[in-house]
Short mmCIF file of C-alpha atoms in Angstrom, two decimals:
data_model
loop_
_atom_site.label_atom_id
_atom_site.label_comp_id
_atom_site.label_asym_id
_atom_site.label_seq_id
_atom_site.Cartn_x
_atom_site.Cartn_y
_atom_site.Cartn_z
CA ARG A 1 0.05 -0.03 0.07
CA LEU A 2 1.02 3.45 -0.52
CA ARG A 3 3.15 5.02 2.39
CA LEU A 4 5.15 8.22 1.74
CA GLU A 5 8.31 8.52 4.16
CA PRO A 6 9.95 11.84 3.86
CA GLN A 7 13.75 11.98 3.98
CA LYS A 8 13.97 14.48 6.75
CA PRO A 9 11.40 14.48 9.83
CA GLU A 10 11.55 18.35 9.84
CA THR A 11 10.03 18.51 6.35
CA SER A 12 7.22 16.04 6.55
CA HIS A 13 4.26 16.89 4.60
CA GLN A 14 1.70 14.48 6.03
CA GLY A 15 0.05 16.76 8.40
CA PRO A 16 1.64 18.11 11.65
CA ASN A 17 5.17 16.75 12.33
CA LEU A 18 4.60 14.35 15.24
CA ARG A 19 8.43 14.20 16.26
CA ARG A 20 8.66 17.93 16.44
CA GLY A 21 5.76 17.85 18.91
CA SER A 22 6.23 14.50 20.73
CA ARG A 23 5.51 15.97 24.26
CA ARG A 24 2.37 17.75 22.92
CA MET A 25 1.40 14.55 21.21
CA TRP A 26 1.51 12.70 24.44
CA LEU A 27 -0.21 15.27 26.17
CA MET A 28 -2.99 15.08 23.60
CA LEU A 29 -3.13 11.42 23.87
CA ALA A 30 -3.70 11.49 27.69
CA VAL A 31 -6.50 14.03 27.28
CA VAL A 32 -8.18 11.94 24.64
CA ALA A 33 -7.70 8.71 26.65
CA ILE A 34 -9.26 10.18 29.82
CA LYS A 35 -12.14 11.58 27.55
CA ASP A 36 -12.51 8.12 26.01
CA ILE A 37 -12.63 6.31 29.40
CA CYS A 38 -15.25 8.66 30.49
CA LEU A 39 -17.35 9.35 27.56
CA SER A 40 -16.90 6.56 25.03
CA GLU A 41 -19.95 4.25 24.16
CA GLY A 42 -20.28 2.33 27.35
CA GLY A 43 -17.89 4.79 29.22
CA ILE A 44 -18.39 5.27 32.93
CA LEU A 45 -19.80 8.80 32.48
CA SER A 46 -21.68 8.50 29.12
CA PHE A 47 -24.92 7.38 30.75
CA ALA A 48 -24.62 9.73 33.90
CA LEU A 49 -24.18 12.80 31.63
CA ARG A 50 -26.79 11.51 29.21
CA CYS A 51 -24.34 12.25 26.21
CA PRO A 52 -25.85 11.96 22.75
CA LEU A 53 -25.44 8.45 21.20
CA GLN A 54 -24.09 8.18 17.71
CA THR A 55 -26.91 8.32 14.93
CA ARG A 56 -26.02 6.49 11.85
CA ALA A 57 -27.41 7.53 8.47
CA PRO A 58 -26.84 5.66 5.05
CA TRP A 59 -24.43 6.84 2.54
CA GLN A 60 -25.99 8.41 -0.37
CA ALA A 61 -24.24 10.03 -3.34
CA THR A 62 -25.80 13.45 -4.07
CA ASN A 63 -25.22 16.23 -6.65
CA SER A 64 -22.54 17.57 -4.07
CA PHE A 65 -20.76 14.54 -3.16
CA ASP A 66 -19.89 11.06 -4.26
CA LYS A 67 -17.06 8.63 -3.20
CA GLN A 68 -14.83 9.52 -6.33
CA SER A 69 -15.13 13.18 -5.74
CA ILE A 70 -14.01 12.82 -2.08
CA LEU A 71 -11.00 10.83 -3.20
CA ASP A 72 -10.05 13.31 -5.78
CA MET A 73 -10.14 16.09 -3.08
CA ALA A 74 -7.71 14.05 -1.05
CA ARG A 75 -5.40 13.79 -4.13
CA ILE A 76 -5.67 17.54 -4.82
CA SER A 77 -4.76 18.09 -1.05
CA LEU A 78 -1.72 15.74 -1.50
CA TRP A 79 -0.64 17.83 -4.50
CA SER A 80 -0.99 21.05 -2.39
CA TYR A 81 1.62 19.78 0.00
CA THR A 82 4.26 20.22 -2.76
CA GLU A 83 5.66 23.63 -3.84
CA GLY A 84 4.59 22.86 -7.30
CA PHE A 85 0.90 23.38 -7.33
CA ASP A 86 1.13 25.23 -10.63
CA LYS A 87 0.52 25.09 -14.33
CA ARG A 88 3.87 23.51 -15.10
CA THR A 89 3.21 20.66 -12.62
CA TRP A 90 -0.25 20.10 -14.14
CA ASP A 91 1.08 19.91 -17.44
CA MET A 92 3.55 17.11 -16.26
CA MET A 93 0.65 15.22 -14.89
CA ARG A 94 -1.26 15.43 -18.20
CA LYS A 95 1.91 14.33 -19.97
CA SER A 96 1.97 11.30 -17.71
CA VAL A 97 -1.35 10.14 -19.26
CA ALA A 98 -0.84 11.15 -22.80
CA GLY A 99 -0.57 8.10 -25.03
CA SER A 100 -1.44 5.75 -22.26
CA ALA A 101 -5.30 5.44 -22.86
CA GLY A 102 -5.93 7.75 -20.25
CA SER A 103 -4.41 5.50 -17.44
CA THR A 104 -1.22 6.20 -15.39
CA SER A 105 1.66 3.82 -14.21
CA ALA A 106 4.94 4.24 -12.72
CA SER A 107 6.55 3.95 -16.23
CA THR A 108 4.48 6.90 -17.51
CA ILE A 109 5.46 9.39 -14.77
CA PRO A 110 7.93 12.09 -15.86
CA ASP A 111 11.04 12.20 -13.87
CA GLU A 112 10.44 16.00 -13.47
CA LEU A 113 7.04 15.41 -11.65
CA ALA A 114 8.76 12.70 -9.22
CA LYS A 115 11.36 15.32 -8.41
CA VAL A 116 8.69 17.85 -7.41
CA PHE A 117 7.87 15.45 -4.54
CA GLU A 118 11.55 14.80 -3.82
CA GLN A 119 11.99 18.53 -3.18
CA ALA A 120 9.07 18.40 -0.92
CA GLY A 121 11.11 16.09 1.30
CA TYR A 122 9.99 12.45 0.16
CA ALA A 123 12.38 9.58 -0.64
CA GLU A 124 12.90 8.75 -4.15
CA ALA A 125 10.56 5.70 -4.25
CA SER A 126 7.93 7.43 -2.24
CA ALA A 127 8.11 10.54 -4.39
CA LEU A 128 7.32 8.26 -7.48
CA GLU A 129 4.17 6.84 -5.83
CA ALA A 130 2.99 10.14 -4.76
CA ALA A 131 3.40 11.53 -8.32
CA LEU A 132 1.52 8.50 -9.48
CA GLU A 133 -1.28 9.04 -7.07
CA VAL A 134 -1.91 12.70 -7.98
CA SER A 135 -1.51 12.13 -11.69
CA HIS A 136 -4.76 10.17 -11.69
CA LEU A 137 -6.32 13.65 -11.55
CA ALA A 138 -5.13 14.17 -15.08
CA SER A 139 -7.02 10.92 -16.22
CA TRP A 140 -10.40 12.29 -14.70
CA TYR A 141 -10.03 15.85 -15.63
CA PRO A 142 -7.88 16.23 -18.76
CA ASP A 143 -9.32 19.77 -19.21
CA GLY A 144 -8.56 21.01 -15.66
CA GLU A 145 -6.70 24.17 -15.21
CA VAL A 146 -4.72 25.62 -12.32
CA VAL A 147 -5.98 29.10 -12.13
CA ASP A 148 -3.95 30.67 -9.11
CA TRP A 149 -2.07 29.94 -5.95
CA VAL A 150 -1.34 32.05 -2.81
CA ASP A 151 1.88 31.61 -1.15
CA ARG A 152 2.60 33.49 2.19
CA ARG A 153 5.65 31.70 3.43
CA GLU A 154 7.31 34.98 4.43
CA SER A 155 4.71 35.53 7.15
CA LEU A 156 2.13 32.94 8.51
CA ASP A 157 2.60 30.47 5.67
CA LEU A 158 -0.78 30.42 4.31
CA GLN A 159 -0.92 28.53 1.05
CA GLY A 160 -3.92 27.67 -1.16
CA GLY A 161 -5.01 27.74 -4.71
CA VAL A 162 -7.83 27.39 -7.24
CA PHE A 163 -8.25 24.67 -9.71
CA LEU A 164 -10.93 24.67 -12.52
CA ALA A 165 -12.54 21.43 -13.68
CA PRO A 166 -14.83 22.47 -16.56
CA ALA A 167 -15.91 18.87 -17.44
CA CYS A 168 -17.77 18.58 -14.21
CA LYS A 169 -18.70 22.32 -14.00
CA THR A 170 -16.60 22.57 -10.69
CA ILE A 171 -14.18 25.16 -9.12
CA VAL A 172 -12.11 23.85 -6.51
CA ILE A 173 -10.41 25.77 -3.69
CA VAL A 174 -7.77 23.93 -1.68
CA PHE A 175 -5.52 24.73 1.30
CA ARG A 176 -2.25 23.18 2.23
CA GLY A 177 -1.93 21.40 5.62
CA SER A 178 0.83 22.11 8.29
CA THR A 179 4.47 21.74 7.22
CA SER A 180 6.24 24.45 9.16
CA ASP A 181 7.08 26.06 12.45
CA ALA A 182 4.68 28.96 11.51
CA ASP A 183 1.90 26.39 10.99
CA TRP A 184 2.46 24.81 14.45
CA ARG A 185 2.47 28.24 16.27
CA GLN A 186 -1.09 28.91 14.56
CA VAL A 187 -2.33 25.51 15.54
CA TRP A 188 -1.57 25.93 19.17
CA LYS A 189 -3.47 29.21 19.47
CA ILE A 190 -6.62 27.41 20.37
CA MET A 191 -8.43 30.19 22.35
CA GLN A 192 -11.56 31.25 20.50
CA THR A 193 -12.21 34.56 18.99
CA ASP A 194 -15.38 36.28 17.89
CA TYR A 195 -16.31 35.66 14.20
CA ALA A 196 -18.55 38.42 12.90
CA VAL A 197 -21.64 37.66 10.80
CA PRO A 198 -24.28 39.97 9.96
CA GLY A 199 -27.49 39.11 11.76
CA ALA A 200 -25.92 36.28 13.80
CA ALA A 201 -24.65 36.38 17.28
CA GLY A 202 -22.25 34.37 19.51
CA LEU A 203 -20.13 32.89 16.69
CA LYS A 204 -16.65 32.03 17.86
CA VAL A 205 -13.58 30.31 15.84
CA HIS A 206 -10.19 29.14 16.53
CA SER A 207 -7.97 32.16 16.80
CA GLY A 208 -4.87 30.69 15.26
CA VAL A 209 -6.73 29.50 12.10
CA LEU A 210 -8.66 32.84 11.69
CA GLU A 211 -5.35 34.67 12.12
CA GLN A 212 -3.58 32.54 9.36
CA PHE A 213 -6.71 32.74 7.04
CA ARG A 214 -6.41 36.60 7.29
CA ASP A 215 -2.84 36.72 6.65
CA GLY A 216 -2.08 39.08 3.76
CA GLY A 217 -5.49 40.64 3.56
CA GLU A 218 -6.73 41.12 0.02
CA ASP A 219 -3.54 39.46 -1.17
CA GLY A 220 -4.11 36.17 0.78
CA ALA A 221 -7.16 34.01 1.07
CA ARG A 222 -9.51 36.89 0.14
CA HIS A 223 -7.75 37.10 -3.29
CA LEU A 224 -8.89 33.46 -3.93
CA ILE A 225 -12.55 34.55 -3.14
CA GLU A 226 -12.17 37.19 -5.73
CA GLN A 227 -10.81 34.68 -8.15
CA MET A 228 -13.72 32.17 -7.52
CA ARG A 229 -16.45 34.86 -7.80
CA ASN A 230 -14.72 35.83 -11.37
CA LEU A 231 -14.77 32.11 -12.42
CA LEU A 232 -18.49 31.83 -11.35
CA VAL A 233 -19.54 34.74 -13.32
CA ALA A 234 -17.47 33.55 -16.55
CA ASN A 235 -19.01 29.92 -16.00
CA PRO A 236 -22.58 30.24 -14.86
CA GLY A 237 -23.93 26.94 -13.10
CA PHE A 238 -20.61 25.89 -11.85
CA ARG A 239 -20.39 24.67 -8.13
CA VAL A 240 -17.65 25.46 -5.66
CA MET A 241 -15.81 22.56 -3.84
CA ILE A 242 -13.75 23.87 -0.89
CA GLY A 243 -11.34 21.44 0.94
CA GLY A 244 -7.98 20.49 2.39
CA HIS A 245 -6.17 18.22 4.98
CA SER A 246 -5.38 19.01 8.55
CA LEU A 247 -4.66 22.55 9.15
CA GLY A 248 -5.63 23.13 5.56
CA ALA A 249 -9.12 21.55 6.25
CA ALA A 250 -9.60 24.09 9.18
CA ILE A 251 -8.59 27.05 6.88
CA ALA A 252 -10.98 25.67 4.21
CA THR A 253 -13.73 25.85 6.91
CA ILE A 254 -13.12 29.47 7.67
CA PHE A 255 -12.90 30.03 3.76
CA ALA A 256 -16.38 28.50 3.29
CA ALA A 257 -17.75 30.60 6.18
CA GLU A 258 -16.52 33.70 4.43
CA VAL A 259 -18.02 32.61 1.00
CA MET A 260 -21.29 32.21 2.48
CA GLN A 261 -21.51 35.70 3.88
CA PRO A 262 -23.37 38.27 1.66
CA ALA A 263 -20.21 40.36 1.14
CA SER A 264 -18.92 37.60 -1.20
CA LYS A 265 -21.75 38.38 -3.84
CA LEU A 266 -21.94 34.94 -5.07
CA PRO A 267 -24.32 34.45 -8.10
CA GLN A 268 -27.69 33.36 -6.89
CA GLY A 269 -28.20 29.72 -6.74
CA THR A 270 -24.37 28.78 -6.27
CA LYS A 271 -23.79 25.62 -4.62
CA VAL A 272 -20.90 25.60 -2.07
CA CYS A 273 -19.54 22.07 -0.99
CA LEU A 274 -17.10 21.83 1.83
CA VAL A 275 -14.90 18.62 1.83
CA THR A 276 -12.40 18.30 4.85
CA LEU A 277 -10.11 15.33 5.60
CA GLY A 278 -8.72 15.05 9.18
CA SER A 279 -9.93 18.50 10.19
CA PRO A 280 -9.60 19.70 13.75
CA ARG A 281 -12.66 21.53 15.21
CA VAL A 282 -12.86 25.06 14.13
CA GLY A 283 -15.61 26.92 15.81
CA ASN A 284 -18.24 26.63 18.45
CA ALA A 285 -21.79 25.29 18.06
CA GLU A 286 -23.13 28.54 17.01
CA PHE A 287 -20.64 28.82 14.20
CA ALA A 288 -21.36 25.30 13.06
CA ASP A 289 -25.06 25.82 13.17
CA TRP A 290 -25.06 28.98 11.33
CA LEU A 291 -22.73 27.76 8.50
CA GLU A 292 -24.66 24.52 8.06
CA SER A 293 -28.02 26.45 7.84
CA GLN A 294 -26.81 28.55 4.91
CA PRO A 295 -28.92 28.01 1.67
CA GLY A 296 -26.66 26.21 -1.05
CA PHE A 297 -24.21 24.99 1.53
CA THR A 298 -23.32 21.38 2.08
CA GLY A 299 -20.54 20.04 4.39
CA LEU A 300 -18.83 16.72 4.63
CA ARG A 301 -15.90 15.74 6.86
CA VAL A 302 -13.90 12.60 6.61
CA LYS A 303 -12.07 11.04 9.47
CA ASN A 304 -9.81 8.08 9.31
CA ARG A 305 -9.92 5.47 12.13
CA ALA A 306 -8.45 6.97 15.41
CA ASP A 307 -7.08 10.17 13.89
CA ILE A 308 -6.42 12.21 17.00
CA TYR A 309 -6.21 15.62 15.15
CA ALA A 310 -9.83 15.18 14.04
CA ARG A 311 -10.94 15.14 17.53
CA LEU A 312 -9.38 18.34 18.89
CA PRO A 313 -9.79 20.81 20.17
CA TRP A 314 -12.49 19.46 22.24
CA LEU A 315 -14.25 21.88 24.92
CA ASN A 316 -16.65 24.32 23.37
CA PHE A 317 -15.78 23.41 19.72
CA ARG A 318 -17.97 21.51 17.22
CA HIS A 319 -17.32 20.04 13.87
CA VAL A 320 -19.10 21.12 10.59
CA GLY A 321 -20.71 18.86 8.24
CA GLN A 322 -21.85 15.26 7.94
CA LEU A 323 -19.33 12.70 9.21
CA VAL A 324 -17.76 9.85 7.16
CA TRP A 325 -15.70 7.75 9.36
CA LEU A 326 -13.22 5.45 7.53
CA LYS A 327 -12.89 2.09 9.27
CA ASP A 328 -11.85 -1.48 7.91
CA GLY A 329 -12.37 -0.73 4.33
CA GLN A 330 -15.82 0.73 5.04
CA ALA A 331 -17.26 3.91 6.18
CA ARG A 332 -19.71 4.82 8.82
CA THR A 333 -21.83 7.81 8.06
CA TYR A 334 -23.77 10.12 10.40
CA ALA A 335 -26.68 12.39 9.96
CA ARG A 336 -25.91 16.08 9.55
CA GLY A 337 -26.04 17.97 12.90
CA VAL A 338 -25.55 15.03 15.10
CA VAL A 339 -22.47 15.20 17.40
CA PRO A 340 -21.50 11.77 17.94
CA ILE A 341 -18.98 10.37 20.52
CA GLU A 342 -16.39 9.40 18.04
CA SER A 343 -14.86 6.77 20.34
CA THR A 344 -15.38 3.00 21.02
CA TRP A 345 -13.26 0.88 23.10
CA PRO A 346 -11.44 -0.60 20.00
CA ASP A 347 -10.39 2.91 19.18
CA PHE A 348 -9.23 3.59 22.57
CA LEU A 349 -6.85 0.66 22.25
CA ARG A 350 -5.69 2.14 18.87
CA LEU A 351 -4.54 5.41 20.42
CA SER A 352 -0.86 4.59 19.75
CA LYS A 353 -1.54 4.83 16.08
CA ALA A 354 -3.73 7.97 16.37
CA GLY A 355 -0.88 10.03 14.88
CA SER A 356 -0.34 7.95 11.63
CA ASP A 357 -4.11 7.62 11.22
CA HIS A 358 -3.94 11.23 10.43
CA GLU A 359 -1.48 10.98 7.47
CA LEU A 360 -3.07 12.08 4.31
CA VAL A 361 -1.63 8.92 2.47
CA GLU A 362 -3.66 6.93 5.08
CA TYR A 363 -6.81 8.66 4.02
CA ILE A 364 -6.24 8.05 0.42
CA GLN A 365 -5.58 4.40 0.88
CA ARG A 366 -8.73 4.06 3.14
CA LEU A 367 -10.90 6.02 0.48
CA LYS A 368 -9.60 3.67 -2.34
CA GLU A 369 -10.62 0.56 -0.07
CA TRP A 370 -14.00 2.19 0.38
CA LEU A 371 -14.62 2.66 -3.39
CA ASP A 372 -13.55 -1.10 -3.96
CA VAL A 373 -15.94 -2.42 -1.29
CA ALA A 374 -18.91 -0.18 -2.03
CA ARG A 375 -18.59 0.11 -5.89
CA SER A 376 -21.55 1.36 -7.80
CA PRO A 377 -22.25 2.75 -11.13
CA ASP A 378 -23.44 6.05 -9.75
CA ASP A 379 -19.97 6.53 -7.87
CA LEU A 380 -17.69 5.39 -10.68
CA ASP A 381 -19.24 6.40 -14.09
CA ALA A 382 -16.00 7.21 -15.85
CA SER A 383 -18.19 8.89 -18.85
CA SER A 384 -19.43 11.62 -16.24
CA PRO A 385 -16.26 12.66 -14.23
CA ARG A 386 -16.67 14.80 -11.23
CA ILE A 387 -14.77 16.48 -8.47
#
């Protein structure tokens, strides 16, 4: 199976660097362990506190989501971890599928493309497999186009971009997850701060994520909102898909909230879809309720096994969107608005692997298993590609 091992731990691009924050990691494990003992299904306090039990809901492909589109968002997020999210790299991906009947293999991957991942810190063999994984995007979306990329490495390290997929009438906005010390400093600013929305009260969000989102002002993430709006005007009827992994998923959630405000001036009837992978909680219940209630908005968050970062911060924070929990080649899905206790005793015993479960390549592997287990024509109709 695909596992990417960076050559240097300090340049890992599979989410937060666990070695750098080992003490913090063990502190988080201790907090989650205590919480699991008390509040997991069958935990000693779950009945005493009358905590809400998990409410399952069947998975259904919709106009907003299907399994293939979630996998492709994961691949785009993997691509965003390189410093080559640009037109040149996209051209290399398309070159890898040219003349190969629309399919990719290790032999069709250009050396230049593999070097992009090597420069991002991956070992040679792992870089080739990563390049192969993201090149599948060119098979599905041969007419895709990289529109723009924001890079704020000189300050708070906000990075995100816009990808246009005309074949499926989709505009994709993706944000890169944590890779640097600057990212880590923002992650640990967990105090909540007010989030102003006209006509709504009591909304609060993670102060570090909001600060990073606002980095650069009109030249930062807000520039991507302007680009998205221009693309919607030029392409009537297109939908917007916003996503990312880890810290990138948290920033994507704030971005979605900004997009849903009247000041964004979206064309009437625009559908906005938020797909997050391994996202920490971003705001309080009032923030989540407000965002989920916005017309045209649909949210979906994916959690892999015992991913610890998808379970933090805990107190006074709440996730946004319907949960898809990847486990054992399948996915447990939950109704929108339900706040499940995302722990069972088997997951408590798996806490030692909670960090590796956060790696994006693990998400991609689990999503591919889910596709294989629950394959259906509606999800995998190659004649109707979709993001």
